[in-house]
Amino acid sequence: MRAVVLVGGFGTRLRPLTSSIPKPMLPVGHLPIIERLVMNLARGGVTEVTLALGFKPEPFIEAFPDGQCAGVTLRYAVEPEPLDTAGAIRFAADVAGIDDTFVVANGDVLTDLDVSALVQFHRDHDAEATIHLIGVPDPSAFGVVALDADGRVERFVEKPAPGTAPSNLINAGTYVLEPSVLDRIPLGQKVSIERATFPAVVADGRLFGVATDDYWLDTGRPELYLQANLDVVAGRRPHDHCDAVHADASVAADARLDTSVVGAGAQVGAGAVLERSVLLPGAVVAAGAVVADSVVMGRVGEGAELRNSVLGADGVVADGEHVHGERRPDPDAT
Ligand code: GTP
């Protein structure tokens, strides 16, 4: 089974982290998001993945120089300009020569979904497209579906106004598609699969959905990206687990770590405290500093405090400074 994984977005909501690293290349539990995602696709029978690239393609190509990721063969399709989700799928499928049933995944979603079961459901229902669904308390920020008793999608509404959603089942970002879906997408144009393609398949009665209660997390916002890391280190995912401290990190013997992840090459000084936080490769937390509920790529100075914040690669908290609820550098100032 072949798959297209969408990894060409700008990752605006994760800035300033994504100013230096594209979102799917950010680590979760010491492995890039894309690698954890491909691991799950491989468990579900996917043997070849085409990465639909656009914004910052180089880090992907450099990370997998032999064209292999989690035992899966990688291909790269670099769009000349952002084509939005459906346009990117069409472009990548053309590059890969896809002419049979295939899988599509959003490159920022982590899930334990059994992809082979989704494919089986798709075949059993003679669907043209089948989407993985997850139930959430507030579906208004997502694509929401209404299903009939057979699992056929009656309506697909992208980001409904609060209180108007037809159900609490949202598009969870993994699809099984027939190649005929590609014929619905004009070549070389910006087209959204959520706003244009899925509603057209619904009109023909051939969009289906499967709701599961698998682990599922969209890493697109800082608090969720942080959560994804904490879930892996706390052992909340059945297939994935990571050590709290990478073998190449340097952590002082009297530093205190509580449910946190310290990445390769990160440094934690004497007496520093980390709570529910992630230090990305190269981050520095100097002696006596306290970091809580934060993601750090940059430097937290001696005796400083950083809470509920995101520090990009160029972000600095001065010695003794207290920072709460900030993004540094401020992405809106650049
Ligand atoms: P935000 O800017 O924070 O909304 O993040 P994003 O750019 O990743 O957008 P979003 O989360 O809506 O995108 C869902 C998935 O589609 C992500 O995996 C993106 O990388 C991907 N994506 C979005 N737009 C494009 C595009 O134009 N081309 C390609 N190849 N992928 C895209």
PDB file of C-alpha atoms in Angstrom, residues 16-313:
ATOM      1  CA  PRO A  16       8.732  30.460  16.575  1.00  0.00           C
ATOM      2  CA  LEU A  17       9.589  26.711  16.742  1.00  0.00           C
ATOM      3  CA  THR A  18       8.790  26.319  13.030  1.00  0.00           C
ATOM      4  CA  SER A  19      10.927  29.332  12.092  1.00  0.00           C
ATOM      5  CA  SER A  20      13.927  26.985  12.129  1.00  0.00           C
ATOM      6  CA  ILE A  21      12.422  23.475  11.759  1.00  0.00           C
ATOM      7  CA  PRO A  22       9.313  22.516   9.740  1.00  0.00           C
ATOM      8  CA  LYS A  23       6.567  21.151  12.005  1.00  0.00           C
ATOM      9  CA  PRO A  24       6.697  17.466  10.946  1.00  0.00           C
ATOM     10  CA  MET A  25      10.478  17.462  11.587  1.00  0.00           C
ATOM     11  CA  LEU A  26      10.093  18.682  15.194  1.00  0.00           C
ATOM     12  CA  PRO A  27      10.938  15.859  17.595  1.00  0.00           C
ATOM     13  CA  VAL A  28       8.391  14.068  19.741  1.00  0.00           C
ATOM     14  CA  GLY A  29      10.172  11.846  22.232  1.00  0.00           C
ATOM     15  CA  HIS A  30      13.518  12.302  20.362  1.00  0.00           C
ATOM     16  CA  LEU A  31      12.136  11.214  16.955  1.00  0.00           C
ATOM     17  CA  PRO A  32      10.739  13.558  14.293  1.00  0.00           C
ATOM     18  CA  ILE A  33       6.926  13.645  14.194  1.00  0.00           C
ATOM     19  CA  ILE A  34       7.085  12.357  10.626  1.00  0.00           C
ATOM     20  CA  GLU A  35       9.061   9.288  11.714  1.00  0.00           C
ATOM     21  CA  ARG A  36       6.535   8.363  14.426  1.00  0.00           C
ATOM     22  CA  LEU A  37       3.748   8.897  11.905  1.00  0.00           C
ATOM     23  CA  VAL A  38       5.431   6.713   9.274  1.00  0.00           C
ATOM     24  CA  MET A  39       6.039   4.016  11.939  1.00  0.00           C
ATOM     25  CA  ASN A  40       2.282   3.780  12.434  1.00  0.00           C
ATOM     26  CA  LEU A  41       1.587   3.726   8.691  1.00  0.00           C
ATOM     27  CA  ALA A  42       4.111   0.884   8.365  1.00  0.00           C
ATOM     28  CA  ARG A  43       2.289  -1.066  11.109  1.00  0.00           C
ATOM     29  CA  GLY A  44      -0.837  -0.691   8.974  1.00  0.00           C
ATOM     30  CA  GLY A  45       0.760  -2.147   5.839  1.00  0.00           C
ATOM     31  CA  VAL A  46       2.121   0.974   4.098  1.00  0.00           C
ATOM     32  CA  THR A  47       5.393   0.220   2.289  1.00  0.00           C
ATOM     33  CA  GLU A  48       6.032   3.450   0.360  1.00  0.00           C
ATOM     34  CA  VAL A  49       5.417   7.066   1.401  1.00  0.00           C
ATOM     35  CA  THR A  50       5.585  10.115  -0.831  1.00  0.00           C
ATOM     36  CA  LEU A  51       6.205  13.256   1.182  1.00  0.00           C
ATOM     37  CA  ALA A  52       4.217  16.182  -0.250  1.00  0.00           C
ATOM     38  CA  LEU A  53       6.761  18.928   0.400  1.00  0.00           C
ATOM     39  CA  GLY A  54       6.639  22.667  -0.046  1.00  0.00           C
ATOM     40  CA  PHE A  55       7.836  24.970   2.744  1.00  0.00           C
ATOM     41  CA  LYS A  56      11.440  24.073   3.791  1.00  0.00           C
ATOM     42  CA  PRO A  57      11.847  20.702   1.996  1.00  0.00           C
ATOM     43  CA  GLU A  58      15.603  20.349   2.698  1.00  0.00           C
ATOM     44  CA  PRO A  59      15.418  19.189   6.348  1.00  0.00           C
ATOM     45  CA  PHE A  60      13.308  16.197   5.300  1.00  0.00           C
ATOM     46  CA  ILE A  61      15.668  15.153   2.533  1.00  0.00           C
ATOM     47  CA  GLU A  62      18.715  15.592   4.808  1.00  0.00           C
ATOM     48  CA  ALA A  63      17.104  13.604   7.663  1.00  0.00           C
ATOM     49  CA  PHE A  64      16.497  10.534   5.488  1.00  0.00           C
ATOM     50  CA  PRO A  65      19.404  10.567   3.036  1.00  0.00           C
ATOM     51  CA  ASP A  66      18.985   6.912   2.030  1.00  0.00           C
ATOM     52  CA  GLY A  67      15.301   7.403   1.247  1.00  0.00           C
ATOM     53  CA  GLN A  68      14.196   5.097   4.085  1.00  0.00           C
ATOM     54  CA  CYS A  69      12.132   5.977   7.160  1.00  0.00           C
ATOM     55  CA  ALA A  70      10.929   3.372   9.699  1.00  0.00           C
ATOM     56  CA  GLY A  71      11.533   0.636   7.115  1.00  0.00           C
ATOM     57  CA  VAL A  72       9.399   2.420   4.508  1.00  0.00           C
ATOM     58  CA  THR A  73      10.682   3.735   1.168  1.00  0.00           C
ATOM     59  CA  LEU A  74      10.375   7.522   0.903  1.00  0.00           C
ATOM     60  CA  ARG A  75       9.794   9.577  -2.218  1.00  0.00           C
ATOM     61  CA  TYR A  76       9.800  13.345  -2.333  1.00  0.00           C
ATOM     62  CA  ALA A  77       7.416  15.597  -4.269  1.00  0.00           C
ATOM     63  CA  VAL A  78       8.368  19.267  -3.914  1.00  0.00           C
ATOM     64  CA  GLU A  79       5.626  21.665  -5.007  1.00  0.00           C
ATOM     65  CA  PRO A  80       6.731  24.725  -6.943  1.00  0.00           C
ATOM     66  CA  GLU A  81       4.224  26.730  -4.841  1.00  0.00           C
ATOM     67  CA  PRO A  82       1.851  25.781  -1.996  1.00  0.00           C
ATOM     68  CA  LEU A  83      -1.114  23.944  -3.546  1.00  0.00           C
ATOM     69  CA  ASP A  84      -3.181  23.464  -0.354  1.00  0.00           C
ATOM     70  CA  THR A  85      -4.156  19.979   0.793  1.00  0.00           C
ATOM     71  CA  ALA A  86      -5.927  18.547  -2.285  1.00  0.00           C
ATOM     72  CA  GLY A  87      -3.609  20.258  -4.764  1.00  0.00           C
ATOM     73  CA  ALA A  88      -0.653  18.792  -2.850  1.00  0.00           C
ATOM     74  CA  ILE A  89      -2.157  15.282  -2.868  1.00  0.00           C
ATOM     75  CA  ARG A  90      -2.757  15.479  -6.633  1.00  0.00           C
ATOM     76  CA  PHE A  91       0.774  16.756  -7.262  1.00  0.00           C
ATOM     77  CA  ALA A  92       2.438  14.111  -5.049  1.00  0.00           C
ATOM     78  CA  ALA A  93       0.292  11.259  -6.402  1.00  0.00           C
ATOM     79  CA  ASP A  94       1.286  12.259  -9.949  1.00  0.00           C
ATOM     80  CA  VAL A  95       4.985  12.309  -8.993  1.00  0.00           C
ATOM     81  CA  ALA A  96       4.644   8.851  -7.369  1.00  0.00           C
ATOM     82  CA  GLY A  97       2.583   7.444 -10.249  1.00  0.00           C
ATOM     83  CA  ILE A  98      -0.214   6.343  -7.905  1.00  0.00           C
ATOM     84  CA  ASP A  99      -2.927   4.423  -9.762  1.00  0.00           C
ATOM     85  CA  ASP A 100      -4.456   2.261  -7.027  1.00  0.00           C
ATOM     86  CA  THR A 101      -6.161   2.683  -3.620  1.00  0.00           C
ATOM     87  CA  PHE A 102      -3.857   4.764  -1.419  1.00  0.00           C
ATOM     88  CA  VAL A 103      -3.577   6.315   2.024  1.00  0.00           C
ATOM     89  CA  VAL A 104      -3.176  10.027   2.840  1.00  0.00           C
ATOM     90  CA  ALA A 105      -2.088  11.432   6.190  1.00  0.00           C
ATOM     91  CA  ASN A 106      -1.656  14.951   7.532  1.00  0.00           C
ATOM     92  CA  GLY A 107       1.990  15.172   8.560  1.00  0.00           C
ATOM     93  CA  ASP A 108       1.283  16.675  11.967  1.00  0.00           C
ATOM     94  CA  VAL A 109      -1.076  14.017  13.349  1.00  0.00           C
ATOM     95  CA  LEU A 110       0.037  11.306  15.762  1.00  0.00           C
ATOM     96  CA  THR A 111      -2.323   8.362  16.127  1.00  0.00           C
ATOM     97  CA  ASP A 112      -2.373   4.648  16.897  1.00  0.00           C
ATOM     98  CA  LEU A 113      -5.125   4.090  14.317  1.00  0.00           C
ATOM     99  CA  ASP A 114      -5.047   0.638  12.678  1.00  0.00           C
ATOM    100  CA  VAL A 115      -4.659   1.844   9.086  1.00  0.00           C
ATOM    101  CA  SER A 116      -5.213  -1.661   7.670  1.00  0.00           C
ATOM    102  CA  ALA A 117      -8.670  -1.740   9.327  1.00  0.00           C
ATOM    103  CA  LEU A 118      -9.509   1.636   7.721  1.00  0.00           C
ATOM    104  CA  VAL A 119      -8.471   0.248   4.322  1.00  0.00           C
ATOM    105  CA  GLN A 120     -10.594  -2.883   4.891  1.00  0.00           C
ATOM    106  CA  PHE A 121     -13.667  -0.794   5.792  1.00  0.00           C
ATOM    107  CA  HIS A 122     -13.094   1.319   2.667  1.00  0.00           C
ATOM    108  CA  ARG A 123     -13.028  -1.776   0.445  1.00  0.00           C
ATOM    109  CA  ASP A 124     -16.006  -3.433   2.170  1.00  0.00           C
ATOM    110  CA  HIS A 125     -18.149  -0.316   1.547  1.00  0.00           C
ATOM    111  CA  ASP A 126     -16.973   0.315  -2.019  1.00  0.00           C
ATOM    112  CA  ALA A 127     -16.104   3.840  -0.909  1.00  0.00           C
ATOM    113  CA  GLU A 128     -14.369   6.429  -3.069  1.00  0.00           C
ATOM    114  CA  ALA A 129     -12.892   8.042   0.047  1.00  0.00           C
ATOM    115  CA  THR A 130     -12.895   7.002   3.719  1.00  0.00           C
ATOM    116  CA  ILE A 131     -11.802   9.274   6.527  1.00  0.00           C
ATOM    117  CA  HIS A 132     -10.703   8.489  10.052  1.00  0.00           C
ATOM    118  CA  LEU A 133     -12.896  10.260  12.613  1.00  0.00           C
ATOM    119  CA  ILE A 134     -12.361  11.107  16.266  1.00  0.00           C
ATOM    120  CA  GLY A 135     -14.955  12.383  18.740  1.00  0.00           C
ATOM    121  CA  VAL A 136     -14.020  15.645  20.492  1.00  0.00           C
ATOM    122  CA  PRO A 137     -15.924  17.850  22.965  1.00  0.00           C
ATOM    123  CA  ASP A 138     -15.660  21.007  20.804  1.00  0.00           C
ATOM    124  CA  PRO A 139     -15.528  20.222  17.084  1.00  0.00           C
ATOM    125  CA  SER A 140     -15.820  23.835  15.845  1.00  0.00           C
ATOM    126  CA  ALA A 141     -12.123  24.165  14.882  1.00  0.00           C
ATOM    127  CA  PHE A 142     -12.224  21.056  12.655  1.00  0.00           C
ATOM    128  CA  GLY A 143     -13.973  19.414   9.708  1.00  0.00           C
ATOM    129  CA  VAL A 144     -17.128  17.846  11.183  1.00  0.00           C
ATOM    130  CA  VAL A 145     -19.234  15.042   9.676  1.00  0.00           C
ATOM    131  CA  ALA A 146     -22.725  13.652  10.008  1.00  0.00           C
ATOM    132  CA  LEU A 147     -22.794   9.865   9.388  1.00  0.00           C
ATOM    133  CA  ASP A 148     -25.673   7.539   8.529  1.00  0.00           C
ATOM    134  CA  ALA A 149     -26.026   4.070  10.089  1.00  0.00           C
ATOM    135  CA  ASP A 150     -23.739   2.505   7.423  1.00  0.00           C
ATOM    136  CA  GLY A 151     -20.921   4.963   8.038  1.00  0.00           C
ATOM    137  CA  ARG A 152     -21.718   7.016   4.932  1.00  0.00           C
ATOM    138  CA  VAL A 153     -20.967  10.723   5.355  1.00  0.00           C
ATOM    139  CA  GLU A 154     -24.157  12.740   4.873  1.00  0.00           C
ATOM    140  CA  ARG A 155     -22.527  16.107   5.446  1.00  0.00           C
ATOM    141  CA  PHE A 156     -18.954  17.400   5.752  1.00  0.00           C
ATOM    142  CA  VAL A 157     -18.733  20.867   7.254  1.00  0.00           C
ATOM    143  CA  GLU A 158     -15.307  22.516   7.616  1.00  0.00           C
ATOM    144  CA  LYS A 159     -14.972  24.569  10.822  1.00  0.00           C
ATOM    145  CA  PRO A 160     -18.687  25.040  11.628  1.00  0.00           C
ATOM    146  CA  ALA A 161     -19.735  28.079  13.667  1.00  0.00           C
ATOM    147  CA  PRO A 162     -19.875  27.158  17.390  1.00  0.00           C
ATOM    148  CA  GLY A 163     -23.129  25.381  18.205  1.00  0.00           C
ATOM    149  CA  THR A 164     -23.932  24.446  14.576  1.00  0.00           C
ATOM    150  CA  ALA A 165     -21.784  21.291  14.220  1.00  0.00           C
ATOM    151  CA  PRO A 166     -23.807  18.292  12.980  1.00  0.00           C
ATOM    152  CA  SER A 167     -21.971  15.913  15.401  1.00  0.00           C
ATOM    153  CA  ASN A 168     -18.838  15.772  17.550  1.00  0.00           C
ATOM    154  CA  LEU A 169     -16.995  13.562  15.038  1.00  0.00           C
ATOM    155  CA  ILE A 170     -14.078  15.341  13.389  1.00  0.00           C
ATOM    156  CA  ASN A 171     -11.816  14.640  10.451  1.00  0.00           C
ATOM    157  CA  ALA A 172      -8.758  13.110  12.127  1.00  0.00           C
ATOM    158  CA  GLY A 173      -6.453  13.575   9.127  1.00  0.00           C
ATOM    159  CA  THR A 174      -5.959  10.017   7.790  1.00  0.00           C
ATOM    160  CA  TYR A 175      -7.770   9.014   4.597  1.00  0.00           C
ATOM    161  CA  VAL A 176      -8.059   6.097   2.203  1.00  0.00           C
ATOM    162  CA  LEU A 177      -8.673   7.319  -1.352  1.00  0.00           C
ATOM    163  CA  GLU A 178      -9.423   5.773  -4.719  1.00  0.00           C
ATOM    164  CA  PRO A 179      -7.382   7.227  -7.585  1.00  0.00           C
ATOM    165  CA  SER A 180     -10.684   8.603  -9.002  1.00  0.00           C
ATOM    166  CA  VAL A 181     -10.527  11.254  -6.251  1.00  0.00           C
ATOM    167  CA  LEU A 182      -7.449  12.627  -8.033  1.00  0.00           C
ATOM    168  CA  ASP A 183      -9.563  13.280 -11.153  1.00  0.00           C
ATOM    169  CA  ARG A 184     -11.713  15.627  -9.060  1.00  0.00           C
ATOM    170  CA  ILE A 185      -8.691  17.841  -8.287  1.00  0.00           C
ATOM    171  CA  PRO A 186      -7.598  20.268 -11.018  1.00  0.00           C
ATOM    172  CA  LEU A 187      -3.862  19.942 -11.735  1.00  0.00           C
ATOM    173  CA  GLY A 188      -1.521  22.655 -10.458  1.00  0.00           C
ATOM    174  CA  GLN A 189      -4.184  24.626  -8.604  1.00  0.00           C
ATOM    175  CA  LYS A 190      -4.671  25.500  -4.952  1.00  0.00           C
ATOM    176  CA  VAL A 191      -7.490  23.225  -3.786  1.00  0.00           C
ATOM    177  CA  SER A 192      -8.555  22.243  -0.271  1.00  0.00           C
ATOM    178  CA  ILE A 193      -9.582  18.605   0.201  1.00  0.00           C
ATOM    179  CA  GLU A 194     -11.690  19.595   3.184  1.00  0.00           C
ATOM    180  CA  ARG A 195     -13.557  22.474   1.539  1.00  0.00           C
ATOM    181  CA  ALA A 196     -13.791  21.349  -2.102  1.00  0.00           C
ATOM    182  CA  THR A 197     -13.050  17.655  -2.674  1.00  0.00           C
ATOM    183  CA  PHE A 198     -14.782  15.941   0.254  1.00  0.00           C
ATOM    184  CA  PRO A 199     -18.076  17.854  -0.207  1.00  0.00           C
ATOM    185  CA  ALA A 200     -18.056  16.757  -3.890  1.00  0.00           C
ATOM    186  CA  VAL A 201     -17.575  13.086  -2.908  1.00  0.00           C
ATOM    187  CA  VAL A 202     -20.369  13.450  -0.314  1.00  0.00           C
ATOM    188  CA  ALA A 203     -22.685  14.730  -3.068  1.00  0.00           C
ATOM    189  CA  ASP A 204     -22.083  11.432  -4.911  1.00  0.00           C
ATOM    190  CA  GLY A 205     -22.737   9.423  -1.711  1.00  0.00           C
ATOM    191  CA  ARG A 206     -19.280   7.843  -1.719  1.00  0.00           C
ATOM    192  CA  LEU A 207     -17.531   9.420   1.274  1.00  0.00           C
ATOM    193  CA  PHE A 208     -17.428   7.184   4.359  1.00  0.00           C
ATOM    194  CA  GLY A 209     -16.069   7.697   7.841  1.00  0.00           C
ATOM    195  CA  VAL A 210     -14.842   5.413  10.615  1.00  0.00           C
ATOM    196  CA  ALA A 211     -14.822   6.710  14.182  1.00  0.00           C
ATOM    197  CA  THR A 212     -12.317   5.168  16.595  1.00  0.00           C
ATOM    198  CA  ASP A 213     -11.150   5.978  20.087  1.00  0.00           C
ATOM    199  CA  ASP A 214      -7.462   5.404  19.349  1.00  0.00           C
ATOM    200  CA  TYR A 215      -4.781   7.705  20.671  1.00  0.00           C
ATOM    201  CA  TRP A 216      -4.961  10.796  18.439  1.00  0.00           C
ATOM    202  CA  LEU A 217      -3.283  14.159  18.688  1.00  0.00           C
ATOM    203  CA  ASP A 218      -2.881  17.024  16.226  1.00  0.00           C
ATOM    204  CA  THR A 219       0.491  18.554  17.102  1.00  0.00           C
ATOM    205  CA  GLY A 220      -0.312  21.875  15.405  1.00  0.00           C
ATOM    206  CA  ARG A 221      -0.519  24.083  18.527  1.00  0.00           C
ATOM    207  CA  PRO A 222       2.259  24.540  21.116  1.00  0.00           C
ATOM    208  CA  GLU A 223       0.318  23.086  24.051  1.00  0.00           C
ATOM    209  CA  LEU A 224      -0.552  20.013  21.956  1.00  0.00           C
ATOM    210  CA  TYR A 225       2.993  19.610  20.645  1.00  0.00           C
ATOM    211  CA  LEU A 226       4.137  19.691  24.282  1.00  0.00           C
ATOM    212  CA  GLN A 227       1.414  17.183  25.207  1.00  0.00           C
ATOM    213  CA  ALA A 228       2.549  14.805  22.429  1.00  0.00           C
ATOM    214  CA  ASN A 229       6.021  14.703  23.987  1.00  0.00           C
ATOM    215  CA  LEU A 230       4.729  14.223  27.514  1.00  0.00           C
ATOM    216  CA  ASP A 231       2.425  11.399  26.347  1.00  0.00           C
ATOM    217  CA  VAL A 232       5.371   9.468  24.904  1.00  0.00           C
ATOM    218  CA  VAL A 233       7.641   9.929  27.916  1.00  0.00           C
ATOM    219  CA  ALA A 234       4.785   9.061  30.307  1.00  0.00           C
ATOM    220  CA  GLY A 235       4.074   5.838  28.364  1.00  0.00           C
ATOM    221  CA  ARG A 236       0.548   6.867  27.335  1.00  0.00           C
ATOM    222  CA  ARG A 237       0.955   5.412  23.830  1.00  0.00           C
ATOM    223  CA  PRO A 238       0.890   1.626  23.565  1.00  0.00           C
ATOM    224  CA  HIS A 239       3.496   1.376  20.774  1.00  0.00           C
ATOM    225  CA  ASP A 240       5.771   4.280  21.628  1.00  0.00           C
ATOM    226  CA  HIS A 241       7.897   5.147  24.589  1.00  0.00           C
ATOM    227  CA  CYS A 242      11.036   7.260  25.021  1.00  0.00           C
ATOM    228  CA  ASP A 243      13.648   7.962  27.654  1.00  0.00           C
ATOM    229  CA  ALA A 244      13.240  11.303  29.383  1.00  0.00           C
ATOM    230  CA  VAL A 245      16.854  12.298  28.702  1.00  0.00           C
ATOM    231  CA  HIS A 246      18.576  11.673  25.371  1.00  0.00           C
ATOM    232  CA  ALA A 247      21.924   9.880  25.648  1.00  0.00           C
ATOM    233  CA  ASP A 248      23.661  12.933  24.141  1.00  0.00           C
ATOM    234  CA  ALA A 249      22.117  15.477  26.531  1.00  0.00           C
ATOM    235  CA  SER A 250      23.957  16.870  29.520  1.00  0.00           C
ATOM    236  CA  VAL A 251      21.997  17.099  32.782  1.00  0.00           C
ATOM    237  CA  ALA A 252      23.552  18.116  36.113  1.00  0.00           C
ATOM    238  CA  ALA A 253      23.316  15.447  38.801  1.00  0.00           C
ATOM    239  CA  ASP A 254      21.242  17.660  41.108  1.00  0.00           C
ATOM    240  CA  ALA A 255      18.854  18.995  38.437  1.00  0.00           C
ATOM    241  CA  ARG A 256      15.236  17.894  39.021  1.00  0.00           C
ATOM    242  CA  LEU A 257      13.141  16.574  36.113  1.00  0.00           C
ATOM    243  CA  ASP A 258       9.429  15.953  36.429  1.00  0.00           C
ATOM    244  CA  THR A 259       7.634  14.466  33.345  1.00  0.00           C
ATOM    245  CA  SER A 260       9.908  16.245  30.873  1.00  0.00           C
ATOM    246  CA  VAL A 261      11.917  15.440  27.750  1.00  0.00           C
ATOM    247  CA  VAL A 262      15.527  16.583  27.273  1.00  0.00           C
ATOM    248  CA  GLY A 263      16.680  16.325  23.666  1.00  0.00           C
ATOM    249  CA  ALA A 264      20.039  15.513  22.094  1.00  0.00           C
ATOM    250  CA  GLY A 265      22.723  18.057  22.929  1.00  0.00           C
ATOM    251  CA  ALA A 266      20.500  19.991  25.378  1.00  0.00           C
ATOM    252  CA  GLN A 267      22.090  21.176  28.627  1.00  0.00           C
ATOM    253  CA  VAL A 268      20.549  21.457  32.090  1.00  0.00           C
ATOM    254  CA  GLY A 269      22.645  23.179  34.747  1.00  0.00           C
ATOM    255  CA  ALA A 270      23.105  22.523  38.471  1.00  0.00           C
ATOM    256  CA  GLY A 271      19.955  22.739  40.559  1.00  0.00           C
ATOM    257  CA  ALA A 272      17.716  23.561  37.589  1.00  0.00           C
ATOM    258  CA  VAL A 273      14.106  22.324  37.657  1.00  0.00           C
ATOM    259  CA  LEU A 274      12.065  21.094  34.668  1.00  0.00           C
ATOM    260  CA  GLU A 275       8.365  20.368  35.014  1.00  0.00           C
ATOM    261  CA  ARG A 276       6.151  19.117  32.165  1.00  0.00           C
ATOM    262  CA  SER A 277       8.493  20.673  29.602  1.00  0.00           C
ATOM    263  CA  VAL A 278      10.453  19.804  26.490  1.00  0.00           C
ATOM    264  CA  LEU A 279      14.007  20.891  25.743  1.00  0.00           C
ATOM    265  CA  LEU A 280      14.722  20.532  22.054  1.00  0.00           C
ATOM    266  CA  PRO A 281      18.185  19.700  20.712  1.00  0.00           C
ATOM    267  CA  GLY A 282      20.592  22.502  21.565  1.00  0.00           C
ATOM    268  CA  ALA A 283      18.452  24.097  24.309  1.00  0.00           C
ATOM    269  CA  VAL A 284      20.218  25.415  27.410  1.00  0.00           C
ATOM    270  CA  VAL A 285      18.695  25.747  30.879  1.00  0.00           C
ATOM    271  CA  ALA A 286      21.340  27.305  33.087  1.00  0.00           C
ATOM    272  CA  ALA A 287      21.986  26.625  36.768  1.00  0.00           C
ATOM    273  CA  GLY A 288      19.150  27.297  39.166  1.00  0.00           C
ATOM    274  CA  ALA A 289      16.595  28.062  36.428  1.00  0.00           C
ATOM    275  CA  VAL A 290      12.993  26.784  36.579  1.00  0.00           C
ATOM    276  CA  VAL A 291      11.160  25.759  33.398  1.00  0.00           C
ATOM    277  CA  ALA A 292       7.538  24.623  33.596  1.00  0.00           C
ATOM    278  CA  ASP A 293       4.889  23.765  30.964  1.00  0.00           C
ATOM    279  CA  SER A 294       7.161  25.123  28.227  1.00  0.00           C
ATOM    280  CA  VAL A 295       8.952  24.178  25.021  1.00  0.00           C
ATOM    281  CA  VAL A 296      12.532  25.423  24.754  1.00  0.00           C
ATOM    282  CA  MET A 297      14.894  25.617  21.794  1.00  0.00           C
ATOM    283  CA  GLY A 298      16.914  28.617  22.989  1.00  0.00           C
ATOM    284  CA  ARG A 299      18.548  29.633  26.285  1.00  0.00           C
ATOM    285  CA  VAL A 300      17.093  30.110  29.781  1.00  0.00           C
ATOM    286  CA  GLY A 301      19.605  32.013  31.928  1.00  0.00           C
ATOM    287  CA  GLU A 302      20.815  31.355  35.463  1.00  0.00           C
ATOM    288  CA  GLY A 303      18.126  31.551  38.119  1.00  0.00           C
ATOM    289  CA  ALA A 304      15.505  32.520  35.516  1.00  0.00           C
ATOM    290  CA  GLU A 305      11.933  31.244  35.457  1.00  0.00           C
ATOM    291  CA  LEU A 306      10.019  30.275  32.313  1.00  0.00           C
ATOM    292  CA  ARG A 307       6.396  29.142  32.528  1.00  0.00           C
ATOM    293  CA  ASN A 308       3.733  28.354  29.904  1.00  0.00           C
ATOM    294  CA  SER A 309       6.006  29.645  27.167  1.00  0.00           C
ATOM    295  CA  VAL A 310       7.618  28.762  23.852  1.00  0.00           C
ATOM    296  CA  LEU A 311      11.251  29.705  23.263  1.00  0.00           C
ATOM    297  CA  GLY A 312      12.440  29.450  19.656  1.00  0.00           C
ATOM    298  CA  ALA A 313      16.025  28.822  18.552  1.00  0.00           C
TER     299      ALA A 313
END
